[in-house]
């Protein structure tokens, strides 16, 4: 049975003294999500949304004691346990999202550039997110610990996700034996980018493809797929080679489930200028170039369908919330809002346009927010 977001939020402990609570914690969290869907970018905006739509909120059983001021909203939200909040979000997404065999889950990190605090000597917040490429929704996120990197955050995030039957794609930072083992143990497959952080592996794969290409792949076991895109005065040719020949790799058995190596080549022509870029990968998938191309191409969707949208439509990089864990909590709120807006099919507009429409029309906002108001 699917549980509502409010039911999942019940795992979060209210940090306030019980005798001083005027507004329910779930009301403040839901208000923050509703306001963010409708264009709010900070605590004052959230209060303003609440005051403008107080009767509507009360019709859903919230805020019997009126709308809290922005300082109260900021204080309560910033005091929440971000780990518990993220866990509630991930559990809810697992409840409401259906992943099918072969779905690509792209894992990548993003820095919230204005979240740094020089006085407190706090670096900008860096979040690692898991993005379901077919559905276009965020499945979960994990904060990277200060003075650490994504290598520690990725396993913690993967441990909370349902990976069975899915293809997990990660850039070179996540190309680690322990991460490959974890994905396979959870019955998923992987396509991991390989760069100089794995120098021996990277050199062996480059050598294999250089040698095979020098002989036009005539004697190299492989599968091949090609795509050509034309537009805006540019021609882009994307070529994909994948092989199950692991003989050139040193101890390939140390990588759990490793079955193939791959190369993706992008050749771009614009006017008289030609550029070629090659990227290399290891994978637990069989040597199917079309499937390999699908995974590689979909991974970059996390950049333009998540990170770019958060910056351009939610202005995330301009957010100056820094006190407590407010920046991390608001990051999760934006992910929830983005998922709700993306799941709405009644409007054909983009995310920014949907937020504007929600700000103008509470009836449209109610349609978008229905999954969390039930």
mmCIF file of C-alpha atoms in Angstrom:
data_model
loop_
_atom_site.group_PDB
_atom_site.id
_atom_site.type_symbol
_atom_site.label_atom_id
_atom_site.label_comp_id
_atom_site.label_asym_id
_atom_site.label_seq_id
_atom_site.Cartn_x
_atom_site.Cartn_y
_atom_site.Cartn_z
ATOM 1 C CA UNK A 1 0.000 0.000 0.000
ATOM 2 C CA UNK A 2 1.367 3.413 -0.981
ATOM 3 C CA UNK A 3 1.927 5.792 1.920
ATOM 4 C CA UNK A 4 1.495 9.558 1.633
ATOM 5 C CA UNK A 5 4.432 11.914 2.000
ATOM 6 C CA UNK A 6 2.967 13.085 5.308
ATOM 7 C CA UNK A 7 3.035 9.500 6.574
ATOM 8 C CA UNK A 8 6.704 9.176 5.616
ATOM 9 C CA UNK A 9 7.483 12.518 7.282
ATOM 10 C CA UNK A 10 6.261 11.053 10.581
ATOM 11 C CA UNK A 11 9.703 9.446 11.066
ATOM 12 C CA UNK A 12 11.224 12.921 11.533
ATOM 13 C CA UNK A 13 11.529 13.952 15.165
ATOM 14 C CA UNK A 14 10.204 17.433 15.937
ATOM 15 C CA UNK A 15 13.198 19.326 17.429
ATOM 16 C CA UNK A 16 10.990 21.769 19.378
ATOM 17 C CA UNK A 17 9.818 21.517 22.959
ATOM 18 C CA UNK A 18 6.375 19.899 22.867
ATOM 19 C CA UNK A 19 4.780 22.516 25.135
ATOM 20 C CA UNK A 20 5.818 25.349 22.835
ATOM 21 C CA UNK A 21 4.593 23.908 19.540
ATOM 22 C CA UNK A 22 1.941 26.083 17.882
ATOM 23 C CA UNK A 23 2.275 24.838 14.305
ATOM 24 C CA UNK A 24 2.605 21.155 13.408
ATOM 25 C CA UNK A 25 5.924 20.162 11.913
ATOM 26 C CA UNK A 26 4.260 18.435 8.952
ATOM 27 C CA UNK A 27 2.295 21.628 8.213
ATOM 28 C CA UNK A 28 5.478 23.700 7.991
ATOM 29 C CA UNK A 29 7.201 21.133 5.760
ATOM 30 C CA UNK A 30 4.193 20.815 3.429
ATOM 31 C CA UNK A 31 3.862 24.625 3.314
ATOM 32 C CA UNK A 32 7.520 24.890 2.260
ATOM 33 C CA UNK A 33 6.955 22.385 -0.551
ATOM 34 C CA UNK A 34 3.725 24.043 -1.716
ATOM 35 C CA UNK A 35 5.372 27.454 -1.766
ATOM 36 C CA UNK A 36 8.468 26.184 -3.603
ATOM 37 C CA UNK A 37 6.283 24.611 -6.293
ATOM 38 C CA UNK A 38 4.675 28.044 -6.696
ATOM 39 C CA UNK A 39 7.916 29.978 -7.080
ATOM 40 C CA UNK A 40 9.161 30.589 -3.518
ATOM 41 C CA UNK A 41 12.939 30.828 -3.193
ATOM 42 C CA UNK A 42 13.403 31.508 0.514
ATOM 43 C CA UNK A 43 11.766 31.643 3.934
ATOM 44 C CA UNK A 44 10.064 35.028 3.434
ATOM 45 C CA UNK A 45 8.561 33.836 0.139
ATOM 46 C CA UNK A 46 7.238 30.744 1.923
ATOM 47 C CA UNK A 47 5.545 32.864 4.591
ATOM 48 C CA UNK A 48 4.057 35.120 1.887
ATOM 49 C CA UNK A 49 2.609 32.111 0.054
ATOM 50 C CA UNK A 50 1.114 30.865 3.307
ATOM 51 C CA UNK A 51 -0.540 34.183 4.133
ATOM 52 C CA UNK A 52 -1.887 34.570 0.588
ATOM 53 C CA UNK A 53 -3.368 31.051 0.605
ATOM 54 C CA UNK A 54 -4.165 30.661 4.313
ATOM 55 C CA UNK A 55 -7.807 29.652 3.800
ATOM 56 C CA UNK A 56 -6.822 27.125 1.130
ATOM 57 C CA UNK A 57 -4.240 25.566 3.448
ATOM 58 C CA UNK A 58 -6.755 25.461 6.294
ATOM 59 C CA UNK A 59 -9.238 23.715 4.007
ATOM 60 C CA UNK A 60 -6.691 20.871 3.937
ATOM 61 C CA UNK A 61 -6.568 20.713 7.722
ATOM 62 C CA UNK A 62 -3.412 22.769 8.208
ATOM 63 C CA UNK A 63 -2.501 25.853 10.230
ATOM 64 C CA UNK A 64 -5.440 26.140 12.564
ATOM 65 C CA UNK A 65 -3.408 28.722 14.513
ATOM 66 C CA UNK A 66 -2.535 30.830 11.481
ATOM 67 C CA UNK A 67 0.583 31.061 9.344
ATOM 68 C CA UNK A 68 3.994 31.236 11.099
ATOM 69 C CA UNK A 69 6.385 34.113 10.354
ATOM 70 C CA UNK A 70 9.415 33.535 8.174
ATOM 71 C CA UNK A 71 11.810 33.398 11.172
ATOM 72 C CA UNK A 72 9.787 30.541 12.661
ATOM 73 C CA UNK A 73 9.722 28.669 9.336
ATOM 74 C CA UNK A 74 13.485 29.149 8.939
ATOM 75 C CA UNK A 75 14.236 28.081 12.514
ATOM 76 C CA UNK A 76 12.090 24.940 12.417
ATOM 77 C CA UNK A 77 13.206 23.789 8.948
ATOM 78 C CA UNK A 78 16.889 24.468 9.717
ATOM 79 C CA UNK A 79 16.668 22.401 12.907
ATOM 80 C CA UNK A 80 15.395 19.280 11.145
ATOM 81 C CA UNK A 81 17.617 16.229 10.939
ATOM 82 C CA UNK A 82 18.628 16.267 7.248
ATOM 83 C CA UNK A 83 19.387 12.541 7.256
ATOM 84 C CA UNK A 84 15.875 11.721 8.488
ATOM 85 C CA UNK A 85 14.361 14.166 5.975
ATOM 86 C CA UNK A 86 16.269 12.603 3.089
ATOM 87 C CA UNK A 87 15.322 9.102 4.255
ATOM 88 C CA UNK A 88 11.630 10.082 4.338
ATOM 89 C CA UNK A 89 11.898 11.558 0.834
ATOM 90 C CA UNK A 90 13.660 8.479 -0.573
ATOM 91 C CA UNK A 91 11.103 6.136 1.023
ATOM 92 C CA UNK A 92 8.251 8.188 -0.447
ATOM 93 C CA UNK A 93 9.818 8.186 -3.924
ATOM 94 C CA UNK A 94 10.305 4.429 -3.685
ATOM 95 C CA UNK A 95 6.581 4.184 -2.921
ATOM 96 C CA UNK A 96 5.360 6.354 -5.790
ATOM 97 C CA UNK A 97 7.930 5.642 -8.545
ATOM 98 C CA UNK A 98 7.916 2.524 -10.691
ATOM 99 C CA UNK A 99 11.266 1.551 -12.201
ATOM 100 C CA UNK A 100 11.307 -1.065 -14.939
ATOM 101 C CA UNK A 101 13.976 -3.445 -16.242
ATOM 102 C CA UNK A 102 16.812 -1.510 -17.864
ATOM 103 C CA UNK A 103 15.898 1.911 -16.463
ATOM 104 C CA UNK A 104 18.939 4.163 -16.105
ATOM 105 C CA UNK A 105 19.681 5.710 -12.708
ATOM 106 C CA UNK A 106 22.269 8.473 -13.126
ATOM 107 C CA UNK A 107 24.274 9.398 -10.035
ATOM 108 C CA UNK A 108 26.090 12.739 -9.974
ATOM 109 C CA UNK A 109 26.986 15.596 -7.644
ATOM 110 C CA UNK A 110 26.199 19.324 -7.595
ATOM 111 C CA UNK A 111 27.588 22.142 -5.451
ATOM 112 C CA UNK A 112 25.227 24.791 -4.041
ATOM 113 C CA UNK A 113 27.604 27.669 -4.656
ATOM 114 C CA UNK A 114 26.120 30.331 -2.352
ATOM 115 C CA UNK A 115 25.679 27.978 0.614
ATOM 116 C CA UNK A 116 29.203 28.592 1.938
ATOM 117 C CA UNK A 117 29.678 30.481 5.210
ATOM 118 C CA UNK A 118 33.041 32.235 5.489
ATOM 119 C CA UNK A 119 32.499 33.295 9.112
ATOM 120 C CA UNK A 120 31.722 29.738 10.194
ATOM 121 C CA UNK A 121 34.434 28.422 7.840
ATOM 122 C CA UNK A 122 31.902 26.176 6.117
ATOM 123 C CA UNK A 123 32.489 25.127 2.524
ATOM 124 C CA UNK A 124 29.627 25.165 -0.016
ATOM 125 C CA UNK A 125 27.195 22.270 0.312
ATOM 126 C CA UNK A 126 27.748 19.465 -2.195
ATOM 127 C CA UNK A 127 24.888 17.043 -2.835
ATOM 128 C CA UNK A 128 25.032 13.736 -4.708
ATOM 129 C CA UNK A 129 21.726 12.900 -6.387
ATOM 130 C CA UNK A 130 20.237 9.809 -8.021
ATOM 131 C CA UNK A 131 18.111 10.649 -11.066
ATOM 132 C CA UNK A 132 15.664 8.288 -12.778
ATOM 133 C CA UNK A 133 16.276 9.209 -16.415
ATOM 134 C CA UNK A 134 13.076 7.758 -17.925
ATOM 135 C CA UNK A 135 10.743 9.356 -15.372
ATOM 136 C CA UNK A 136 12.822 12.518 -14.991
ATOM 137 C CA UNK A 137 12.564 12.494 -11.194
ATOM 138 C CA UNK A 138 15.051 12.597 -8.327
ATOM 139 C CA UNK A 139 15.058 9.325 -6.390
ATOM 140 C CA UNK A 140 17.239 10.543 -3.536
ATOM 141 C CA UNK A 141 20.225 12.574 -2.494
ATOM 142 C CA UNK A 142 23.104 12.450 -0.029
ATOM 143 C CA UNK A 143 25.275 15.233 1.307
ATOM 144 C CA UNK A 144 29.026 14.954 0.806
ATOM 145 C CA UNK A 145 30.768 15.352 4.140
ATOM 146 C CA UNK A 146 33.089 18.341 4.515
ATOM 147 C CA UNK A 147 36.731 17.577 3.660
ATOM 148 C CA UNK A 148 35.511 14.491 1.805
ATOM 149 C CA UNK A 149 34.279 13.708 -1.705
ATOM 150 C CA UNK A 150 31.590 11.823 -3.591
ATOM 151 C CA UNK A 151 33.287 8.457 -3.020
ATOM 152 C CA UNK A 152 31.928 8.392 0.545
ATOM 153 C CA UNK A 153 28.469 9.766 -0.290
ATOM 154 C CA UNK A 154 27.676 7.519 -3.276
ATOM 155 C CA UNK A 155 27.618 4.211 -1.324
ATOM 156 C CA UNK A 156 25.383 5.740 1.356
ATOM 157 C CA UNK A 157 22.931 6.919 -1.298
ATOM 158 C CA UNK A 158 22.948 3.637 -3.228
ATOM 159 C CA UNK A 159 22.227 1.726 -0.006
ATOM 160 C CA UNK A 160 18.846 3.474 0.225
ATOM 161 C CA UNK A 161 17.738 2.927 -3.384
ATOM 162 C CA UNK A 162 16.013 0.046 -5.158
ATOM 163 C CA UNK A 163 18.504 -0.947 -7.887
ATOM 164 C CA UNK A 164 17.201 -4.332 -9.017
ATOM 165 C CA UNK A 165 17.067 -4.523 -12.814
ATOM 166 C CA UNK A 166 18.320 -0.940 -13.245
ATOM 167 C CA UNK A 167 21.505 0.388 -14.860
ATOM 168 C CA UNK A 168 23.451 2.725 -12.566
ATOM 169 C CA UNK A 169 25.670 5.248 -14.354
ATOM 170 C CA UNK A 170 28.324 7.233 -12.499
ATOM 171 C CA UNK A 171 31.162 9.474 -13.660
ATOM 172 C CA UNK A 172 34.818 8.698 -12.999
ATOM 173 C CA UNK A 173 34.696 9.639 -9.306
ATOM 174 C CA UNK A 174 32.414 6.654 -8.700
ATOM 175 C CA UNK A 175 34.570 4.188 -10.616
ATOM 176 C CA UNK A 176 35.510 2.209 -7.502
ATOM 177 C CA UNK A 177 35.613 -1.543 -6.929
ATOM 178 C CA UNK A 178 33.509 -1.245 -3.749
ATOM 179 C CA UNK A 179 30.806 0.709 -5.592
ATOM 180 C CA UNK A 180 30.683 -1.812 -8.457
ATOM 181 C CA UNK A 181 30.386 -4.613 -5.895
ATOM 182 C CA UNK A 182 27.583 -2.796 -4.057
ATOM 183 C CA UNK A 183 25.559 -2.276 -7.243
ATOM 184 C CA UNK A 184 25.848 -5.925 -8.245
ATOM 185 C CA UNK A 185 25.008 -7.072 -4.705
ATOM 186 C CA UNK A 186 21.769 -5.084 -4.976
ATOM 187 C CA UNK A 187 21.008 -6.830 -8.300
ATOM 188 C CA UNK A 188 21.683 -3.801 -10.483
ATOM 189 C CA UNK A 189 24.049 -3.265 -13.406
ATOM 190 C CA UNK A 190 26.571 -0.487 -13.889
ATOM 191 C CA UNK A 191 28.224 1.660 -16.532
ATOM 192 C CA UNK A 192 31.108 3.539 -14.899
ATOM 193 C CA UNK A 193 33.250 6.187 -16.588
ATOM 194 C CA UNK A 194 36.991 5.541 -16.401
ATOM 195 C CA UNK A 195 39.573 8.328 -16.252
ATOM 196 C CA UNK A 196 43.002 8.936 -14.758
ATOM 197 C CA UNK A 197 41.846 8.296 -11.185
ATOM 198 C CA UNK A 198 42.123 4.613 -12.247
ATOM 199 C CA UNK A 199 45.340 5.018 -14.290
ATOM 200 C CA UNK A 200 46.142 1.341 -14.927
ATOM 201 C CA UNK A 201 42.572 0.490 -15.925
ATOM 202 C CA UNK A 202 42.233 3.646 -18.035
ATOM 203 C CA UNK A 203 45.495 3.010 -19.889
ATOM 204 C CA UNK A 204 44.559 -0.613 -20.619
ATOM 205 C CA UNK A 205 41.150 0.327 -22.062
ATOM 206 C CA UNK A 206 42.627 3.167 -24.154
ATOM 207 C CA UNK A 207 45.324 0.819 -25.490
ATOM 208 C CA UNK A 208 42.727 -1.816 -26.417
ATOM 209 C CA UNK A 209 40.562 0.610 -28.385
ATOM 210 C CA UNK A 210 43.539 2.390 -29.985
ATOM 211 C CA UNK A 211 44.867 -0.949 -31.237
ATOM 212 C CA UNK A 212 41.442 -2.125 -32.415
ATOM 213 C CA UNK A 213 40.772 1.176 -34.182
ATOM 214 C CA UNK A 214 44.172 1.115 -35.880
ATOM 215 C CA UNK A 215 43.103 -2.146 -37.541
ATOM 216 C CA UNK A 216 39.561 -0.907 -38.238
ATOM 217 C CA UNK A 217 38.225 -3.350 -35.599
ATOM 218 C CA UNK A 218 38.655 -6.192 -38.104
ATOM 219 C CA UNK A 219 39.981 -8.709 -35.597
ATOM 220 C CA UNK A 220 38.480 -7.237 -32.426
ATOM 221 C CA UNK A 221 35.382 -8.768 -30.883
ATOM 222 C CA UNK A 222 32.969 -5.842 -30.513
ATOM 223 C CA UNK A 223 29.540 -4.350 -31.138
ATOM 224 C CA UNK A 224 29.031 -0.912 -32.726
ATOM 225 C CA UNK A 225 26.293 1.740 -32.821
ATOM 226 C CA UNK A 226 26.195 5.191 -34.397
ATOM 227 C CA UNK A 227 23.908 8.229 -34.184
ATOM 228 C CA UNK A 228 23.988 11.414 -36.297
ATOM 229 C CA UNK A 229 22.336 14.685 -35.258
ATOM 230 C CA UNK A 230 22.080 17.780 -37.444
ATOM 231 C CA UNK A 231 20.835 21.221 -36.486
ATOM 232 C CA UNK A 232 21.762 24.858 -35.834
ATOM 233 C CA UNK A 233 24.638 24.669 -38.294
ATOM 234 C CA UNK A 234 26.240 21.755 -36.499
ATOM 235 C CA UNK A 235 26.618 18.055 -37.259
ATOM 236 C CA UNK A 236 27.320 15.698 -34.364
ATOM 237 C CA UNK A 237 28.253 12.068 -34.921
ATOM 238 C CA UNK A 238 28.152 9.852 -31.831
ATOM 239 C CA UNK A 239 29.839 6.457 -32.108
ATOM 240 C CA UNK A 240 29.819 3.674 -29.540
ATOM 241 C CA UNK A 241 31.981 0.561 -29.375
ATOM 242 C CA UNK A 242 31.697 -2.101 -26.684
ATOM 243 C CA UNK A 243 33.572 -5.377 -26.233
ATOM 244 C CA UNK A 244 33.611 -8.322 -23.858
ATOM 245 C CA UNK A 245 37.312 -8.885 -24.498
ATOM 246 C CA UNK A 246 38.850 -8.189 -21.084
ATOM 247 C CA UNK A 247 42.192 -9.853 -21.832
ATOM 248 C CA UNK A 248 44.080 -6.554 -21.802
ATOM 249 C CA UNK A 249 42.906 -5.637 -18.296
ATOM 250 C CA UNK A 250 44.887 -6.382 -15.171
ATOM 251 C CA UNK A 251 42.878 -8.679 -12.841
ATOM 252 C CA UNK A 252 39.392 -7.847 -14.252
ATOM 253 C CA UNK A 253 37.892 -10.307 -11.739
ATOM 254 C CA UNK A 254 38.533 -7.710 -9.019
ATOM 255 C CA UNK A 255 35.656 -5.695 -10.466
ATOM 256 C CA UNK A 256 32.412 -7.404 -9.427
ATOM 257 C CA UNK A 257 30.351 -8.481 -12.428
ATOM 258 C CA UNK A 258 32.608 -6.762 -14.963
ATOM 259 C CA UNK A 259 31.596 -7.973 -18.401
ATOM 260 C CA UNK A 260 32.533 -5.348 -20.975
ATOM 261 C CA UNK A 261 34.561 -2.250 -21.793
ATOM 262 C CA UNK A 262 33.266 0.603 -23.917
ATOM 263 C CA UNK A 263 34.285 3.729 -25.790
ATOM 264 C CA UNK A 264 32.029 6.647 -26.726
ATOM 265 C CA UNK A 265 33.272 9.049 -29.407
ATOM 266 C CA UNK A 266 31.663 12.405 -30.166
ATOM 267 C CA UNK A 267 32.715 14.015 -33.456
ATOM 268 C CA UNK A 268 31.358 17.528 -33.944
ATOM 269 C CA UNK A 269 31.485 19.621 -37.132
ATOM 270 C CA UNK A 270 30.631 23.312 -36.995
ATOM 271 C CA UNK A 271 31.672 25.298 -40.034
ATOM 272 C CA UNK A 272 35.302 24.425 -40.703
ATOM 273 C CA UNK A 273 35.911 23.324 -37.123
ATOM 274 C CA UNK A 274 36.028 19.634 -36.187
ATOM 275 C CA UNK A 275 36.383 18.346 -32.642
ATOM 276 C CA UNK A 276 36.592 14.773 -31.367
ATOM 277 C CA UNK A 277 36.100 13.659 -27.783
ATOM 278 C CA UNK A 278 36.486 10.084 -26.519
ATOM 279 C CA UNK A 279 35.320 8.664 -23.210
ATOM 280 C CA UNK A 280 35.934 5.210 -21.766
ATOM 281 C CA UNK A 281 33.833 2.949 -19.561
ATOM 282 C CA UNK A 282 33.578 -0.374 -17.772
ATOM 283 C CA UNK A 283 30.235 -2.155 -17.524
ATOM 284 C CA UNK A 284 28.533 -5.211 -16.110
ATOM 285 C CA UNK A 285 26.320 -5.330 -19.219
ATOM 286 C CA UNK A 286 26.815 -7.596 -22.208
ATOM 287 C CA UNK A 287 28.381 -6.102 -25.345
ATOM 288 C CA UNK A 288 25.277 -4.458 -26.770
ATOM 289 C CA UNK A 289 26.320 -1.109 -28.269
ATOM 290 C CA UNK A 290 22.776 0.235 -28.506
ATOM 291 C CA UNK A 291 22.139 -0.463 -24.809
ATOM 292 C CA UNK A 292 25.552 0.998 -23.936
ATOM 293 C CA UNK A 293 24.766 4.155 -25.937
ATOM 294 C CA UNK A 294 21.404 4.473 -24.192
ATOM 295 C CA UNK A 295 23.075 4.349 -20.757
ATOM 296 C CA UNK A 296 25.855 6.792 -21.641
ATOM 297 C CA UNK A 297 23.541 9.317 -23.293
ATOM 298 C CA UNK A 298 21.000 9.145 -20.506
ATOM 299 C CA UNK A 299 23.642 9.801 -17.849
ATOM 300 C CA UNK A 300 24.163 13.308 -19.159
ATOM 301 C CA UNK A 301 20.452 13.948 -18.715
ATOM 302 C CA UNK A 302 21.169 14.584 -15.054
ATOM 303 C CA UNK A 303 23.067 17.716 -16.105
ATOM 304 C CA UNK A 304 20.408 19.369 -18.271
ATOM 305 C CA UNK A 305 17.271 17.849 -16.734
ATOM 306 C CA UNK A 306 18.257 18.221 -13.071
ATOM 307 C CA UNK A 307 21.267 20.433 -12.338
ATOM 308 C CA UNK A 308 20.516 22.966 -15.071
ATOM 309 C CA UNK A 309 16.823 23.096 -14.110
ATOM 310 C CA UNK A 310 17.664 23.635 -10.430
ATOM 311 C CA UNK A 311 19.915 26.557 -11.381
ATOM 312 C CA UNK A 312 17.774 28.169 -14.076
ATOM 313 C CA UNK A 313 14.222 27.424 -12.896
ATOM 314 C CA UNK A 314 14.749 27.349 -9.107
ATOM 315 C CA UNK A 315 17.800 29.685 -8.985
ATOM 316 C CA UNK A 316 19.438 27.250 -6.577
ATOM 317 C CA UNK A 317 22.939 28.647 -6.962
ATOM 318 C CA UNK A 318 21.680 32.087 -5.882
ATOM 319 C CA UNK A 319 20.110 30.831 -2.644
ATOM 320 C CA UNK A 320 21.943 32.299 0.378
ATOM 321 C CA UNK A 321 20.326 30.167 3.081
ATOM 322 C CA UNK A 322 23.196 29.090 5.344
ATOM 323 C CA UNK A 323 22.056 28.784 8.967
ATOM 324 C CA UNK A 324 21.885 25.324 10.534
ATOM 325 C CA UNK A 325 21.018 22.642 8.006
ATOM 326 C CA UNK A 326 18.673 24.973 6.135
ATOM 327 C CA UNK A 327 20.544 24.782 2.808
ATOM 328 C CA UNK A 328 20.431 20.976 2.801
ATOM 329 C CA UNK A 329 16.775 20.854 3.821
ATOM 330 C CA UNK A 330 15.802 23.371 1.126
ATOM 331 C CA UNK A 331 17.744 21.335 -1.429
ATOM 332 C CA UNK A 332 15.541 18.323 -0.663
ATOM 333 C CA UNK A 333 12.417 20.539 -0.774
ATOM 334 C CA UNK A 334 13.412 21.717 -4.263
ATOM 335 C CA UNK A 335 13.853 18.094 -5.356
ATOM 336 C CA UNK A 336 10.362 17.250 -4.111
ATOM 337 C CA UNK A 337 8.918 20.310 -5.866
ATOM 338 C CA UNK A 338 10.700 19.426 -9.117
ATOM 339 C CA UNK A 339 9.370 15.868 -8.994
ATOM 340 C CA UNK A 340 5.808 17.090 -8.450
ATOM 341 C CA UNK A 341 6.041 19.583 -11.311
ATOM 342 C CA UNK A 342 7.581 17.021 -13.666
ATOM 343 C CA UNK A 343 4.917 14.427 -12.879
ATOM 344 C CA UNK A 344 2.150 16.888 -13.781
ATOM 345 C CA UNK A 345 0.976 16.274 -17.360
ATOM 346 C CA UNK A 346 -1.875 18.803 -17.464
ATOM 347 C CA UNK A 347 0.444 21.623 -18.584
ATOM 348 C CA UNK A 348 2.843 21.429 -21.539
ATOM 349 C CA UNK A 349 5.060 24.228 -20.218
ATOM 350 C CA UNK A 350 8.576 23.765 -18.849
ATOM 351 C CA UNK A 351 9.390 23.710 -15.145
ATOM 352 C CA UNK A 352 9.837 27.483 -14.897
ATOM 353 C CA UNK A 353 6.552 28.050 -16.723
ATOM 354 C CA UNK A 354 4.740 25.558 -14.489
ATOM 355 C CA UNK A 355 6.014 27.331 -11.367
ATOM 356 C CA UNK A 356 4.728 30.645 -12.735
ATOM 357 C CA UNK A 357 1.367 29.084 -13.589
ATOM 358 C CA UNK A 358 1.149 27.607 -10.067
ATOM 359 C CA UNK A 359 1.863 31.036 -8.572
ATOM 360 C CA UNK A 360 -0.965 32.586 -10.599
ATOM 361 C CA UNK A 361 -3.547 29.815 -10.299
ATOM 362 C CA UNK A 362 -4.091 27.992 -6.992
ATOM 363 C CA UNK A 363 -6.328 25.486 -8.779
ATOM 364 C CA UNK A 364 -3.414 24.450 -10.985
ATOM 365 C CA UNK A 365 -1.103 24.408 -7.949
ATOM 366 C CA UNK A 366 -3.595 22.118 -6.209
ATOM 367 C CA UNK A 367 -3.388 19.645 -9.126
ATOM 368 C CA UNK A 368 0.411 19.580 -8.910
ATOM 369 C CA UNK A 369 0.374 19.273 -5.118
ATOM 370 C CA UNK A 370 -2.374 16.675 -4.923
ATOM 371 C CA UNK A 371 0.073 13.764 -4.293
ATOM 372 C CA UNK A 372 1.257 15.352 -1.040
ATOM 373 C CA UNK A 373 -2.066 16.784 0.138
ATOM 374 C CA UNK A 374 -3.947 13.479 0.141
#
